[in-house]
mmCIF file of C-alpha atoms in Angstrom:
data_model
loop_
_atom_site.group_PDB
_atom_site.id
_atom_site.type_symbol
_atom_site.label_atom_id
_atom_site.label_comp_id
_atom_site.label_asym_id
_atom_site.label_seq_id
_atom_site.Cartn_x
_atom_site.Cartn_y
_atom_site.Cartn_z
ATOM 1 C CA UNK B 97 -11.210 16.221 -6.525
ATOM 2 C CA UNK B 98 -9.499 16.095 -3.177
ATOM 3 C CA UNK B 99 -8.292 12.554 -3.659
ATOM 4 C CA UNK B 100 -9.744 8.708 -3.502
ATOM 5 C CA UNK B 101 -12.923 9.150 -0.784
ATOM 6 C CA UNK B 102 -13.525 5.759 1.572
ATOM 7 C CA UNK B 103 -16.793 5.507 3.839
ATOM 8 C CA UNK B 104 -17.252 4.609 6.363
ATOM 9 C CA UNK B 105 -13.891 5.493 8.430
ATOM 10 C CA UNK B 106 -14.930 3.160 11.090
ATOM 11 C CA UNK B 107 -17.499 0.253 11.263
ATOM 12 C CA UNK B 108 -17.793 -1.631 14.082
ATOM 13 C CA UNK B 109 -19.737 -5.407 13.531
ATOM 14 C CA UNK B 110 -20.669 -8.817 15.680
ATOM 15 C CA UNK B 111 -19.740 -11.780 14.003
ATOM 16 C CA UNK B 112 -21.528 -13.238 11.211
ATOM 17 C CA UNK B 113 -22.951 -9.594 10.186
ATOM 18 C CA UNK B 114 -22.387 -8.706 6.469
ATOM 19 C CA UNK B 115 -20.520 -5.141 5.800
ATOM 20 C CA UNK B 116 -20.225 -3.378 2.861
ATOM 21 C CA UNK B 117 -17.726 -0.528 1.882
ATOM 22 C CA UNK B 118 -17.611 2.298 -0.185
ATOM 23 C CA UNK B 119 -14.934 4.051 -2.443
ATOM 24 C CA UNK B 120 -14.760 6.848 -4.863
ATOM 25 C CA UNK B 121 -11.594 7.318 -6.601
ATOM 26 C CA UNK B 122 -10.429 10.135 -8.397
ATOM 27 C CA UNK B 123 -12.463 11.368 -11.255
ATOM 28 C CA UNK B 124 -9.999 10.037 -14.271
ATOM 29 C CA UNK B 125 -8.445 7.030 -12.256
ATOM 30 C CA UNK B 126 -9.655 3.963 -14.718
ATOM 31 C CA UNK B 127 -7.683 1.558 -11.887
ATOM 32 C CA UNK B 128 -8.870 0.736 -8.623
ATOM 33 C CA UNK B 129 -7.391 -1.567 -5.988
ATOM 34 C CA UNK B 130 -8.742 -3.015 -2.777
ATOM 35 C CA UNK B 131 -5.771 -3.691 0.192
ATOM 36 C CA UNK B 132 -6.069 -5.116 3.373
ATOM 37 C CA UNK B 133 -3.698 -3.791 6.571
ATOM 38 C CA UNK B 134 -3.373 -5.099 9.765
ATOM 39 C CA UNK B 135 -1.831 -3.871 12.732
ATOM 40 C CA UNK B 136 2.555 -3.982 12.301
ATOM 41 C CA UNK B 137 1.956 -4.646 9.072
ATOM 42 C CA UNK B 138 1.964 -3.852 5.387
ATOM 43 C CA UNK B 139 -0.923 -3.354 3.380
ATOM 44 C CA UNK B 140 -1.995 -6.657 1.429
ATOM 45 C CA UNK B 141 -3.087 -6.768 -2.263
ATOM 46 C CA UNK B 142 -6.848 -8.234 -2.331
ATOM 47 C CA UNK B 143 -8.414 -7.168 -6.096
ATOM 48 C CA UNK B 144 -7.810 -4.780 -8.665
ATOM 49 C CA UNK B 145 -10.071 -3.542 -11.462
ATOM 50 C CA UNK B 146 -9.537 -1.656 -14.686
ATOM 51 C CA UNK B 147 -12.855 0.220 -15.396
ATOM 52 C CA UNK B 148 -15.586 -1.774 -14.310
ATOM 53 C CA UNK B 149 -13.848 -5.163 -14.930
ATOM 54 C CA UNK B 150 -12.265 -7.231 -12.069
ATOM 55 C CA UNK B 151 -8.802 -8.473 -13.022
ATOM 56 C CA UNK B 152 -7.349 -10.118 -10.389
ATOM 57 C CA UNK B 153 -8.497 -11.368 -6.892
ATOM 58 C CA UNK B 154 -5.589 -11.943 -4.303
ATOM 59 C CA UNK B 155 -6.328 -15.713 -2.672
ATOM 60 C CA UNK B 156 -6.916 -13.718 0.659
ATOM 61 C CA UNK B 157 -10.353 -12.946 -1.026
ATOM 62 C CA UNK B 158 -12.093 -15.864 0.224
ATOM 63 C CA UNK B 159 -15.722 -16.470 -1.252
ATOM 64 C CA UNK B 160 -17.008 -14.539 1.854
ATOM 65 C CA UNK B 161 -15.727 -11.270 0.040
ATOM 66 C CA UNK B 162 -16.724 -9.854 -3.297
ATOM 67 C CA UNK B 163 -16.106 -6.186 -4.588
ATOM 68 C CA UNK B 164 -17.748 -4.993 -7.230
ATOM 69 C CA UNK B 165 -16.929 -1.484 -9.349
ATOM 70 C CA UNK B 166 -20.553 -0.485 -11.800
ATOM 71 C CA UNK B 167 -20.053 1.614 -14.807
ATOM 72 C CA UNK B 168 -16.135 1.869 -13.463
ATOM 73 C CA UNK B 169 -16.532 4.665 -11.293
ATOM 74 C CA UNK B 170 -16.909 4.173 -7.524
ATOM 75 C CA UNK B 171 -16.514 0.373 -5.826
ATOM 76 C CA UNK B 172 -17.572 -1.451 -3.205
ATOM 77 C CA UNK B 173 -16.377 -4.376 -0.916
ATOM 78 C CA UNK B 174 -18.319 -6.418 0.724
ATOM 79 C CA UNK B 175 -17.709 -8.859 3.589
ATOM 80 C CA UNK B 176 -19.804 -11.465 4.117
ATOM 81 C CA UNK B 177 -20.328 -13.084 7.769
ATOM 82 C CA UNK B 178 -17.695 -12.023 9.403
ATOM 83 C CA UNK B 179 -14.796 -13.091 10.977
ATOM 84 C CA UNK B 180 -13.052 -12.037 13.795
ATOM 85 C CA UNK B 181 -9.985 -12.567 11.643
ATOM 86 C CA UNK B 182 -11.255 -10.242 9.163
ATOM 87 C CA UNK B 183 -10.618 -7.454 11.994
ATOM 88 C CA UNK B 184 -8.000 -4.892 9.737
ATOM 89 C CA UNK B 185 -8.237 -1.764 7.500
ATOM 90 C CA UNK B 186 -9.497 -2.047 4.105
ATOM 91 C CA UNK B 187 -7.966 0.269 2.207
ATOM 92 C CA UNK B 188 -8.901 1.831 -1.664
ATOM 93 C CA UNK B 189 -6.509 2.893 -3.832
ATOM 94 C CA UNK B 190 -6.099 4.609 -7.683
ATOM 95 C CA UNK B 191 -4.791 4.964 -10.655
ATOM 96 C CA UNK B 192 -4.546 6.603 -14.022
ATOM 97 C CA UNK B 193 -2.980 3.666 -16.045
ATOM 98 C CA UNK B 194 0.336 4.602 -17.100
ATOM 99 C CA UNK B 195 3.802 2.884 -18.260
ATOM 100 C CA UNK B 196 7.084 2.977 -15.992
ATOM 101 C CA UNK B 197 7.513 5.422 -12.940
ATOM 102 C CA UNK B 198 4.294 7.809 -14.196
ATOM 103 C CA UNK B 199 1.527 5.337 -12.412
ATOM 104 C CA UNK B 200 1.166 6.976 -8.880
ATOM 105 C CA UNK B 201 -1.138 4.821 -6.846
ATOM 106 C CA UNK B 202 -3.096 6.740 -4.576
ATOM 107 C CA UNK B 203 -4.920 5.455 -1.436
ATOM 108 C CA UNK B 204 -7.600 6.693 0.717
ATOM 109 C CA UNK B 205 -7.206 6.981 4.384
ATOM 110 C CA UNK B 206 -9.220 3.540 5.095
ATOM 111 C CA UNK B 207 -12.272 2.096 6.597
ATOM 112 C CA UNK B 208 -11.340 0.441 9.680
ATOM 113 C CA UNK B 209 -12.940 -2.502 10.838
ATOM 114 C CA UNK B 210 -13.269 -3.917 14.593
ATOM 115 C CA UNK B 211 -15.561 -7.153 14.529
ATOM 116 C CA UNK B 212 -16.568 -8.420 17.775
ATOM 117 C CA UNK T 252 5.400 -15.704 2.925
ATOM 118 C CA UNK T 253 7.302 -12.004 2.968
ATOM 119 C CA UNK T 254 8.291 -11.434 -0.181
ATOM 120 C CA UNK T 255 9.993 -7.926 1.007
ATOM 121 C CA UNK T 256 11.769 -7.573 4.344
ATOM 122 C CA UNK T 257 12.637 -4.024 6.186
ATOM 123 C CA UNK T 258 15.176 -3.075 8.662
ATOM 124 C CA UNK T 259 15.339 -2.056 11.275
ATOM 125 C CA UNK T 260 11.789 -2.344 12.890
ATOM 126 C CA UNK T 261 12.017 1.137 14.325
ATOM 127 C CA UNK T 262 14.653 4.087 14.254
ATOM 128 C CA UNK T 263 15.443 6.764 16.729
ATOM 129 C CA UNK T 264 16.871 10.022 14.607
ATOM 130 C CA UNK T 265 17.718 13.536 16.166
ATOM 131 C CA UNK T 266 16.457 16.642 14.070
ATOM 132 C CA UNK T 267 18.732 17.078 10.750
ATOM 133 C CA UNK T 268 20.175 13.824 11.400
ATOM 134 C CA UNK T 269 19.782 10.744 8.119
ATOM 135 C CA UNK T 270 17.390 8.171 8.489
ATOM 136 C CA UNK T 271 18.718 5.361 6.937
ATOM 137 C CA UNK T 272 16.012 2.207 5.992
ATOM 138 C CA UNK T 273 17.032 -0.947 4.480
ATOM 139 C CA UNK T 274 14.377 -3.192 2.548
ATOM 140 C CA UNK T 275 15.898 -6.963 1.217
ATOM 141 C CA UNK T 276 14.281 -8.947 -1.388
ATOM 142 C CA UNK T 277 14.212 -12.127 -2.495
ATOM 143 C CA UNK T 278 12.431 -12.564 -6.009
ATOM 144 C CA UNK T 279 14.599 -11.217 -9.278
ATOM 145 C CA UNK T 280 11.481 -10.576 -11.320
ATOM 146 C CA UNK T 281 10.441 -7.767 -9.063
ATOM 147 C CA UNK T 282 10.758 -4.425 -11.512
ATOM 148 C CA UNK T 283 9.738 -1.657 -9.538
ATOM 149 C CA UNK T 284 10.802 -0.483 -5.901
ATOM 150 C CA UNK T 285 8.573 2.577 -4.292
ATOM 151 C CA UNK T 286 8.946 3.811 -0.467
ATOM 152 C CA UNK T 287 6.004 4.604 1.047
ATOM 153 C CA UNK T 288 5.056 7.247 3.784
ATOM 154 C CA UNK T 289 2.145 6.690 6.726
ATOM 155 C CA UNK T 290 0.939 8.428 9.204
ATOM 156 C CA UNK T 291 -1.329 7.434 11.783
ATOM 157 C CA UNK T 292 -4.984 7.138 10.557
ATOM 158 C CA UNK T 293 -4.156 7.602 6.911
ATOM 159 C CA UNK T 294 -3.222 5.333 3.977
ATOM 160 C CA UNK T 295 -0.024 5.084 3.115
ATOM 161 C CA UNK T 296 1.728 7.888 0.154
ATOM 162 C CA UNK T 297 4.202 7.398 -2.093
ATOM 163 C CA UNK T 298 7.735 8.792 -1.714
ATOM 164 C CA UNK T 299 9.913 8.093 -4.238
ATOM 165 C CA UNK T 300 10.298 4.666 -6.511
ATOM 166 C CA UNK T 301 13.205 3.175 -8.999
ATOM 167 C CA UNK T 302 13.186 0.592 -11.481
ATOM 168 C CA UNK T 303 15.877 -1.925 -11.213
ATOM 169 C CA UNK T 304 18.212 -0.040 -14.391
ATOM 170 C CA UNK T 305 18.864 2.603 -12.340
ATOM 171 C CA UNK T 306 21.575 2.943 -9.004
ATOM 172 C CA UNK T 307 20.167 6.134 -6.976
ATOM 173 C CA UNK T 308 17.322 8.248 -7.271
ATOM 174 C CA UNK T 309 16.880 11.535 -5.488
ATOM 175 C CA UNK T 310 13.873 13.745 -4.797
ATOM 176 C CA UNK T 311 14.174 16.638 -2.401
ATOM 177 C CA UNK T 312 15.663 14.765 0.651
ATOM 178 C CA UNK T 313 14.936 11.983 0.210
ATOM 179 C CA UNK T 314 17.019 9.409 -2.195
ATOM 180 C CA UNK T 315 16.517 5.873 -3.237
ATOM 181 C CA UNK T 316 19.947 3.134 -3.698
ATOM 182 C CA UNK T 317 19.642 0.423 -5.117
ATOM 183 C CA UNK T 318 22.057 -2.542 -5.046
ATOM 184 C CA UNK T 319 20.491 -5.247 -7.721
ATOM 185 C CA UNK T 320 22.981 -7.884 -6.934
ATOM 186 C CA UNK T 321 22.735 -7.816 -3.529
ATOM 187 C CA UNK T 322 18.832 -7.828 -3.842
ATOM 188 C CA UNK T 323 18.329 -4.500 -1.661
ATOM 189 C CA UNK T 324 17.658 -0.991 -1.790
ATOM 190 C CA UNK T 325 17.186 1.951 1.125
ATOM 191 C CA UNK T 326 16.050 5.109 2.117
ATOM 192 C CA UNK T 327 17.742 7.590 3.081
ATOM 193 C CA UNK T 328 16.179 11.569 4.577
ATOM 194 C CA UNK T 329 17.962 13.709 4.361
ATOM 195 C CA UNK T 330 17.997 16.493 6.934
ATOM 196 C CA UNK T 331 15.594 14.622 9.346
ATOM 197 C CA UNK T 332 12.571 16.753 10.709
ATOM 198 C CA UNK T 333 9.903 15.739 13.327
ATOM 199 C CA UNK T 334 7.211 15.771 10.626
ATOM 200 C CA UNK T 335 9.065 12.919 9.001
ATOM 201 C CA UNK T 336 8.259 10.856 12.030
ATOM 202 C CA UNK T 337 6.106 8.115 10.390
ATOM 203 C CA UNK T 338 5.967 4.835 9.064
ATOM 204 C CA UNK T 339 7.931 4.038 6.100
ATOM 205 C CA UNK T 340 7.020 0.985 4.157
ATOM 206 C CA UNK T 341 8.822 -0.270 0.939
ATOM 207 C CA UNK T 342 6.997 -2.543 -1.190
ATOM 208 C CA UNK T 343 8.027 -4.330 -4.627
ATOM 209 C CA UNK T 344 5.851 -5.726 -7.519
ATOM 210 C CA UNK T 345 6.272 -8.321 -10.481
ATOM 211 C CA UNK T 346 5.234 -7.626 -13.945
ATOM 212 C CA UNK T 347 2.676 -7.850 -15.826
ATOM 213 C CA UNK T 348 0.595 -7.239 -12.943
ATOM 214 C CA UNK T 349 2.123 -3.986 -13.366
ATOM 215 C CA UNK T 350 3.403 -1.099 -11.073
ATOM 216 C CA UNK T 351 0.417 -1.164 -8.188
ATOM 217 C CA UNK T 352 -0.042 -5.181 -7.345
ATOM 218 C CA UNK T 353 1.982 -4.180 -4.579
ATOM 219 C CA UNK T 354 4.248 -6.582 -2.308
ATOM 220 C CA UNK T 355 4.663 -4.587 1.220
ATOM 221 C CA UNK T 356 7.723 -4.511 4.087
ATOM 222 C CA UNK T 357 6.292 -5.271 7.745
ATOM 223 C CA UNK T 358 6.913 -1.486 7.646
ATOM 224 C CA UNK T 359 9.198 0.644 9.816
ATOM 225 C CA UNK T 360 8.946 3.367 12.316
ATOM 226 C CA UNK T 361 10.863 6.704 12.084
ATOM 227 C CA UNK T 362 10.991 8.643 14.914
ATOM 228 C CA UNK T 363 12.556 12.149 14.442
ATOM 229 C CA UNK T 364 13.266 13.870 17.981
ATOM 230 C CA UNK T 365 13.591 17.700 17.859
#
């Protein structure tokens, strides 16, 4: 494993085009999270699953976004006519569920998204 | 709403000089404090992190205070280099959403100048 794996690293979309985009994680993560940056600032919580089940959804994720993670392995977010606003990097992260200090999330390098 | 506010927005450090970040927060249920590190074009990776029990951590050169009643914490490198020069972000969460439902800084940029 050479870490959590996004695709694609760039996707460039008109407005009102759907988008959909891909993460592995590492092999034994169970935890994967979905994060939103935009430019100057910090990455944004938008969902989270454990395995294949989707525990929490950030109120960012309007109903034009849904992310989905089968048989708890690799996940995928999908944007729905876009937005201009929805311009940012979406960013993957995971984690091997642990208590205190010993959970180390790990994120991918992005997927960057430009919509025109 | 930011939850987690940095300082200063950018710093200017000569080579083997400290780089000294500040991060203020405003919510006392937040239980765990990690810095991270980004460079251009990749996702951000963690530093170092400290629970709220704890004063100072240290790893390698870079070290973690933590001031509970004044709601703040900082990081501090040690022995600046010019492959330090990055983005630093500190972030915060609440339990039980556990360590990763992540609060970010704006983020801050570290310059290190041979």
């Amino acid at each position: 494993d050479t870490g959590v794996s996004q695709n694609p690293r760039h996707k460039i979309t008109k407005r009102g085009q759907n988008v959909t985009f891909r993460c592995d994680p590492i092999s034994e993560h169970n935890r994967l999270y979905w994060y939103r940056q935009t430019l100057g600032q910090g990455p944004e919580f938008l969902t989270y699953f454990q395995n294949e089940a989707q525990l929490e959804k950030s109120r960012l994720l309007s109903d034009r976004f849904s992310a989905e993670r089968p048989k708890g392995s690799f996940s995928t977010l999908e944007i729905q006519r876009t937005e201009q606003g929805d311009s940012a990097m979406y960013l993957c992260a995971s984690s091997l569920g642990a208590s205190g200090l010993r959970e180390k999330l790990l994120f991918g390098s992005g997927t960057q998204l430009s919509v025109l | 709403q930011q939850q987690v506010k940095q300082s200063p927005q950018s710093l200017i450090v000569q080579k083997g000089g400290i780089s000294i970040i500040n991060c203020a927060y405003e919510n006392t249920a937040f239980d765990y404090f990690p810095w991270y590190q980004q460079f251009p074009g990749k996702g951000p990776a963690l530093l170092i992190a400290i629970r709220p029990d704890v004063s100072e951590k240290k790893e390698g050169r870079f070290t973690i205070s933590f001031n509970k009643s004044a709601k703040q914490f900082s990081l501090h490198i040690m022995d600046s280099q010019p492959g330090d020069s990055a983005t630093y972000f500190c972030a915060a969460s609440i339990p039980p959403y556990g360590n990763n439902r992540l609060a970010f800084g704006k983020g801050n940029q570290v310059v290190v100048i041979p």
